[in-house]
Amino acid sequence: MLTATYALMTLSIEQKRERNFISRFRHYLQVNAGAPQKMDPVRLANQLDELTRFAEMRHQRKVEGCLMPALRQATHDADTLLADLETLNRIGRHTLGSARRRLRLAFAESATHVKMLCFTLERYCENLLERLAKEEQELLPLAQRVISSEQWFAIGTTFLSYDAAQNERRRKSTLPRLRWHSRPPAS
């Protein structure tokens, strides 16, 4: 049961982080949507990339890769819910693709395109929030009820390995980089 608690806490913490990031991103959009000329395209692209990486990595690895297969195996009562979540995910990916195309056009073309971009990004955020709410209110409670202790152990072990790999990548990216000089060593 401890492993189930760990897995559920991990998902809950990551959802909270994702919600906070979405909230900050939406605030940036709302503040600047009225004055699109003030928006920095590089900052907007970076924030969109960060949001996407965080949202999709967590969802693909932990929810789609671990939790959903365990639910499918445990019960058919989850079929409709899983189909709804997959539909939201497809809509989100489509909206994200549209946002990326609009981002390329927006700052090269006109303020109208920037406003359309902001609208599209707002829709993407709404989709992510809807998916998170459905996971939190329906998917996780169902998973708690129907997934066996052995399955939770496997899910928790997988989460731990994902987290360890992610921490290792973070650690490596923050290590000071050694600079190699092309000069031959002094004799």
C-alpha positions as a Markdown table, in Angstrom:
| # | Residue | x | y | z |
|---|---|---|---|---|
| 1 | Met | 0.0 | 0.0 | 0.0 |
| 2 | Leu | 3.0 | 2.3 | 0.6 |
| 3 | Thr | 3.9 | 2.0 | -3.1 |
| 4 | Ala | 0.3 | 3.0 | -4.1 |
| 5 | Thr | 0.5 | 6.0 | -1.8 |
| 6 | Tyr | 3.9 | 7.0 | -3.3 |
| 7 | Ala | 2.6 | 6.6 | -6.9 |
| 8 | Leu | -0.6 | 8.7 | -6.1 |
| 9 | Met | 1.4 | 11.3 | -4.3 |
| 10 | Thr | 3.8 | 11.6 | -7.2 |
| 11 | Leu | 1.0 | 12.1 | -9.6 |
| 12 | Ser | -0.7 | 14.6 | -7.3 |
| 13 | Ile | 2.5 | 16.7 | -6.8 |
| 14 | Glu | 3.2 | 16.7 | -10.5 |
| 15 | Gln | -0.4 | 17.8 | -11.3 |
| 16 | Lys | -0.1 | 20.6 | -8.8 |
| 17 | Arg | 3.2 | 21.8 | -10.4 |
| 18 | Glu | 1.6 | 21.6 | -13.8 |
| 19 | Arg | -1.5 | 23.6 | -12.7 |
| 20 | Asn | 0.8 | 26.2 | -11.2 |
| 21 | Phe | 2.8 | 26.5 | -14.4 |
| 22 | Ile | -0.4 | 26.7 | -16.5 |
| 23 | Ser | -1.7 | 29.4 | -14.2 |
| 24 | Arg | 1.5 | 31.5 | -14.6 |
| 25 | Phe | 1.4 | 30.9 | -18.4 |
| 26 | Arg | -2.2 | 31.9 | -18.7 |
| 27 | His | -1.6 | 35.0 | -16.6 |
| 28 | Tyr | 1.3 | 36.0 | -19.0 |
| 29 | Leu | -1.1 | 35.5 | -21.9 |
| 30 | Gln | -3.9 | 37.5 | -20.4 |
| 31 | Val | -1.7 | 40.4 | -19.3 |
| 32 | Asn | -0.1 | 40.7 | -22.7 |
| 33 | Ala | -3.0 | 39.7 | -25.1 |
| 34 | Gly | -4.2 | 43.3 | -25.2 |
| 35 | Ala | -0.8 | 44.6 | -26.3 |
| 36 | Pro | 0.6 | 41.9 | -28.5 |
| 37 | Gln | 3.5 | 44.1 | -29.6 |
| 38 | Lys | 4.9 | 43.7 | -26.1 |
| 39 | Met | 5.0 | 40.0 | -26.2 |
| 40 | Asp | 8.5 | 38.4 | -26.6 |
| 41 | Pro | 8.2 | 35.6 | -29.2 |
| 42 | Val | 11.3 | 33.9 | -27.8 |
| 43 | Arg | 9.9 | 33.9 | -24.2 |
| 44 | Leu | 6.6 | 32.7 | -25.4 |
| 45 | Ala | 8.1 | 29.9 | -27.4 |
| 46 | Asn | 10.3 | 28.9 | -24.4 |
| 47 | Gln | 7.3 | 28.9 | -22.0 |
| 48 | Leu | 5.3 | 26.8 | -24.4 |
| 49 | Asp | 8.1 | 24.4 | -24.8 |
| 50 | Glu | 8.5 | 24.1 | -21.0 |
| 51 | Leu | 4.8 | 23.6 | -20.5 |
| 52 | Thr | 4.7 | 21.0 | -23.2 |
| 53 | Arg | 7.7 | 19.1 | -22.0 |
| 54 | Phe | 6.4 | 19.0 | -18.5 |
| 55 | Ala | 2.8 | 18.1 | -19.3 |
| 56 | Glu | 3.5 | 15.6 | -22.0 |
| 57 | Met | 6.4 | 13.9 | -20.3 |
| 58 | Arg | 4.4 | 13.3 | -17.1 |
| 59 | His | 1.4 | 12.3 | -18.9 |
| 60 | Gln | 3.0 | 10.0 | -21.5 |
| 61 | Arg | 5.3 | 8.2 | -19.1 |
| 62 | Lys | 3.3 | 8.0 | -15.9 |
| 63 | Val | -0.3 | 8.2 | -16.8 |
| 64 | Glu | -0.4 | 6.7 | -20.3 |
| 65 | Gly | 2.6 | 4.4 | -19.9 |
| 66 | Cys | 1.8 | 3.0 | -16.4 |
| 67 | Leu | -1.5 | 3.9 | -14.9 |
| 68 | Met | -3.8 | 3.5 | -17.9 |
| 69 | Pro | -2.6 | 0.0 | -18.9 |
| 70 | Ala | -3.0 | -1.1 | -15.2 |
| 71 | Leu | -6.5 | 0.2 | -15.2 |
| 72 | Arg | -7.3 | -1.5 | -18.5 |
| 73 | Gln | -6.0 | -4.8 | -17.1 |
| 74 | Ala | -7.9 | -4.3 | -13.8 |
| 75 | Thr | -11.4 | -3.4 | -15.0 |
| 76 | His | -13.5 | -2.6 | -18.0 |
| 77 | Asp | -15.3 | 0.0 | -16.0 |
| 78 | Ala | -12.5 | 2.4 | -16.9 |
| 79 | Asp | -13.0 | 2.1 | -20.7 |
| 80 | Thr | -15.2 | 5.2 | -21.1 |
| 81 | Leu | -13.1 | 7.3 | -18.9 |
| 82 | Leu | -9.9 | 6.2 | -20.6 |
| 83 | Ala | -11.4 | 6.9 | -24.0 |
| 84 | Asp | -12.4 | 10.4 | -22.8 |
| 85 | Leu | -8.9 | 11.1 | -21.6 |
| 86 | Glu | -7.4 | 9.9 | -24.9 |
| 87 | Thr | -9.8 | 12.2 | -26.8 |
| 88 | Leu | -8.7 | 15.1 | -24.6 |
| 89 | Asn | -5.1 | 14.2 | -25.2 |
| 90 | Arg | -5.6 | 14.1 | -29.0 |
| 91 | Ile | -7.4 | 17.4 | -28.9 |
| 92 | Gly | -4.5 | 18.8 | -26.9 |
| 93 | Arg | -1.9 | 17.6 | -29.3 |
| 94 | His | -3.8 | 19.0 | -32.2 |
| 95 | Thr | -4.2 | 22.4 | -30.4 |
| 96 | Leu | -0.5 | 22.4 | -29.6 |
| 97 | Gly | 0.4 | 21.8 | -33.2 |
| 98 | Ser | -1.9 | 24.6 | -34.2 |
| 99 | Ala | -0.3 | 26.9 | -31.6 |
| 100 | Arg | 3.2 | 26.1 | -32.8 |
| 101 | Arg | 2.2 | 26.9 | -36.4 |
| 102 | Arg | 0.6 | 30.1 | -35.3 |
| 103 | Leu | 3.7 | 31.0 | -33.2 |
| 104 | Arg | 5.8 | 30.9 | -36.3 |
| 105 | Leu | 3.4 | 33.2 | -38.2 |
| 106 | Ala | 2.3 | 35.5 | -35.4 |
| 107 | Phe | 5.4 | 37.6 | -34.9 |
| 108 | Ala | 6.3 | 37.7 | -38.6 |
| 109 | Glu | 2.9 | 38.7 | -39.8 |
| 110 | Ser | 0.6 | 40.9 | -37.6 |
| 111 | Ala | -1.0 | 41.6 | -34.2 |
| 112 | Thr | -4.1 | 39.7 | -35.4 |
| 113 | His | -2.1 | 36.5 | -35.7 |
| 114 | Val | -0.7 | 37.1 | -32.2 |
| 115 | Lys | -4.2 | 37.4 | -30.8 |
| 116 | Met | -5.2 | 34.2 | -32.5 |
| 117 | Leu | -2.0 | 32.6 | -31.1 |
| 118 | Cys | -3.0 | 33.7 | -27.6 |
| 119 | Phe | -6.5 | 32.3 | -28.1 |
| 120 | Thr | -5.1 | 29.0 | -29.3 |
| 121 | Leu | -2.7 | 28.8 | -26.3 |
| 122 | Glu | -5.6 | 29.6 | -24.0 |
| 123 | Arg | -7.5 | 26.6 | -25.5 |
| 124 | Tyr | -4.5 | 24.4 | -25.0 |
| 125 | Cys | -4.2 | 25.4 | -21.3 |
| 126 | Glu | -8.0 | 24.8 | -20.8 |
| 127 | Asn | -7.6 | 21.3 | -22.4 |
| 128 | Leu | -4.7 | 20.5 | -20.0 |
| 129 | Leu | -6.7 | 21.7 | -17.0 |
| 130 | Glu | -9.7 | 19.7 | -18.1 |
| 131 | Arg | -7.5 | 16.6 | -18.5 |
| 132 | Leu | -5.9 | 17.1 | -15.1 |
| 133 | Ala | -9.3 | 17.5 | -13.4 |
| 134 | Lys | -10.6 | 14.4 | -15.0 |
| 135 | Glu | -7.5 | 12.5 | -13.9 |
| 136 | Glu | -7.7 | 13.8 | -10.4 |
| 137 | Gln | -11.5 | 13.5 | -9.9 |
| 138 | Glu | -12.1 | 10.2 | -11.8 |
| 139 | Leu | -9.0 | 8.4 | -12.9 |
| 140 | Leu | -7.0 | 8.4 | -9.6 |
| 141 | Pro | -10.0 | 7.4 | -7.4 |
| 142 | Leu | -10.9 | 4.6 | -9.8 |
| 143 | Ala | -7.3 | 3.4 | -9.9 |
| 144 | Gln | -7.2 | 3.4 | -6.1 |
| 145 | Arg | -10.2 | 1.1 | -6.0 |
| 146 | Val | -9.4 | -1.4 | -8.7 |
| 147 | Ile | -5.6 | -1.7 | -9.0 |
| 148 | Ser | -4.0 | -4.6 | -7.0 |
| 149 | Ser | -1.2 | -4.1 | -4.6 |
| 150 | Glu | 1.1 | -6.0 | -7.0 |
| 151 | Gln | 0.3 | -3.7 | -9.8 |
| 152 | Trp | 0.8 | -0.6 | -7.6 |
| 153 | Phe | 4.2 | -2.0 | -6.6 |
| 154 | Ala | 5.1 | -2.3 | -10.3 |
| 155 | Ile | 3.8 | 1.2 | -11.0 |
| 156 | Gly | 5.6 | 2.7 | -8.1 |
| 157 | Thr | 8.9 | 1.0 | -9.1 |
| 158 | Thr | 8.5 | 2.4 | -12.6 |
| 159 | Phe | 7.8 | 5.9 | -11.3 |
| 160 | Leu | 11.0 | 5.6 | -9.1 |
| 161 | Ser | 13.1 | 4.6 | -12.1 |
| 162 | Tyr | 11.6 | 7.5 | -14.2 |
| 163 | Asp | 12.3 | 9.9 | -11.3 |
| 164 | Ala | 15.9 | 8.6 | -10.8 |
| 165 | Ala | 16.6 | 9.0 | -14.6 |
| 166 | Gln | 15.2 | 12.5 | -14.6 |
| 167 | Asn | 17.2 | 13.5 | -11.5 |
| 168 | Glu | 20.3 | 12.1 | -13.2 |
| 169 | Arg | 19.7 | 14.1 | -16.3 |
| 170 | Arg | 19.1 | 17.3 | -14.2 |
| 171 | Arg | 22.3 | 16.6 | -12.2 |
| 172 | Lys | 24.3 | 16.2 | -15.4 |
| 173 | Ser | 22.9 | 19.3 | -17.0 |
| 174 | Thr | 24.0 | 21.4 | -13.9 |
| 175 | Leu | 27.6 | 20.0 | -13.7 |
| 176 | Pro | 30.2 | 22.5 | -14.7 |
| 177 | Arg | 31.3 | 21.9 | -18.2 |
| 178 | Leu | 35.0 | 21.2 | -18.8 |
| 179 | Arg | 36.6 | 23.2 | -21.5 |
| 180 | Trp | 39.1 | 21.4 | -23.7 |
| 181 | His | 41.6 | 23.5 | -25.5 |
| 182 | Ser | 43.0 | 22.6 | -28.9 |
| 183 | Arg | 46.5 | 23.6 | -27.8 |
| 184 | Pro | 48.9 | 20.7 | -27.3 |
| 185 | Pro | 50.1 | 20.3 | -23.8 |
| 186 | Ala | 53.3 | 22.2 | -22.9 |
| 187 | Ser | 56.5 | 20.2 | -22.9 |
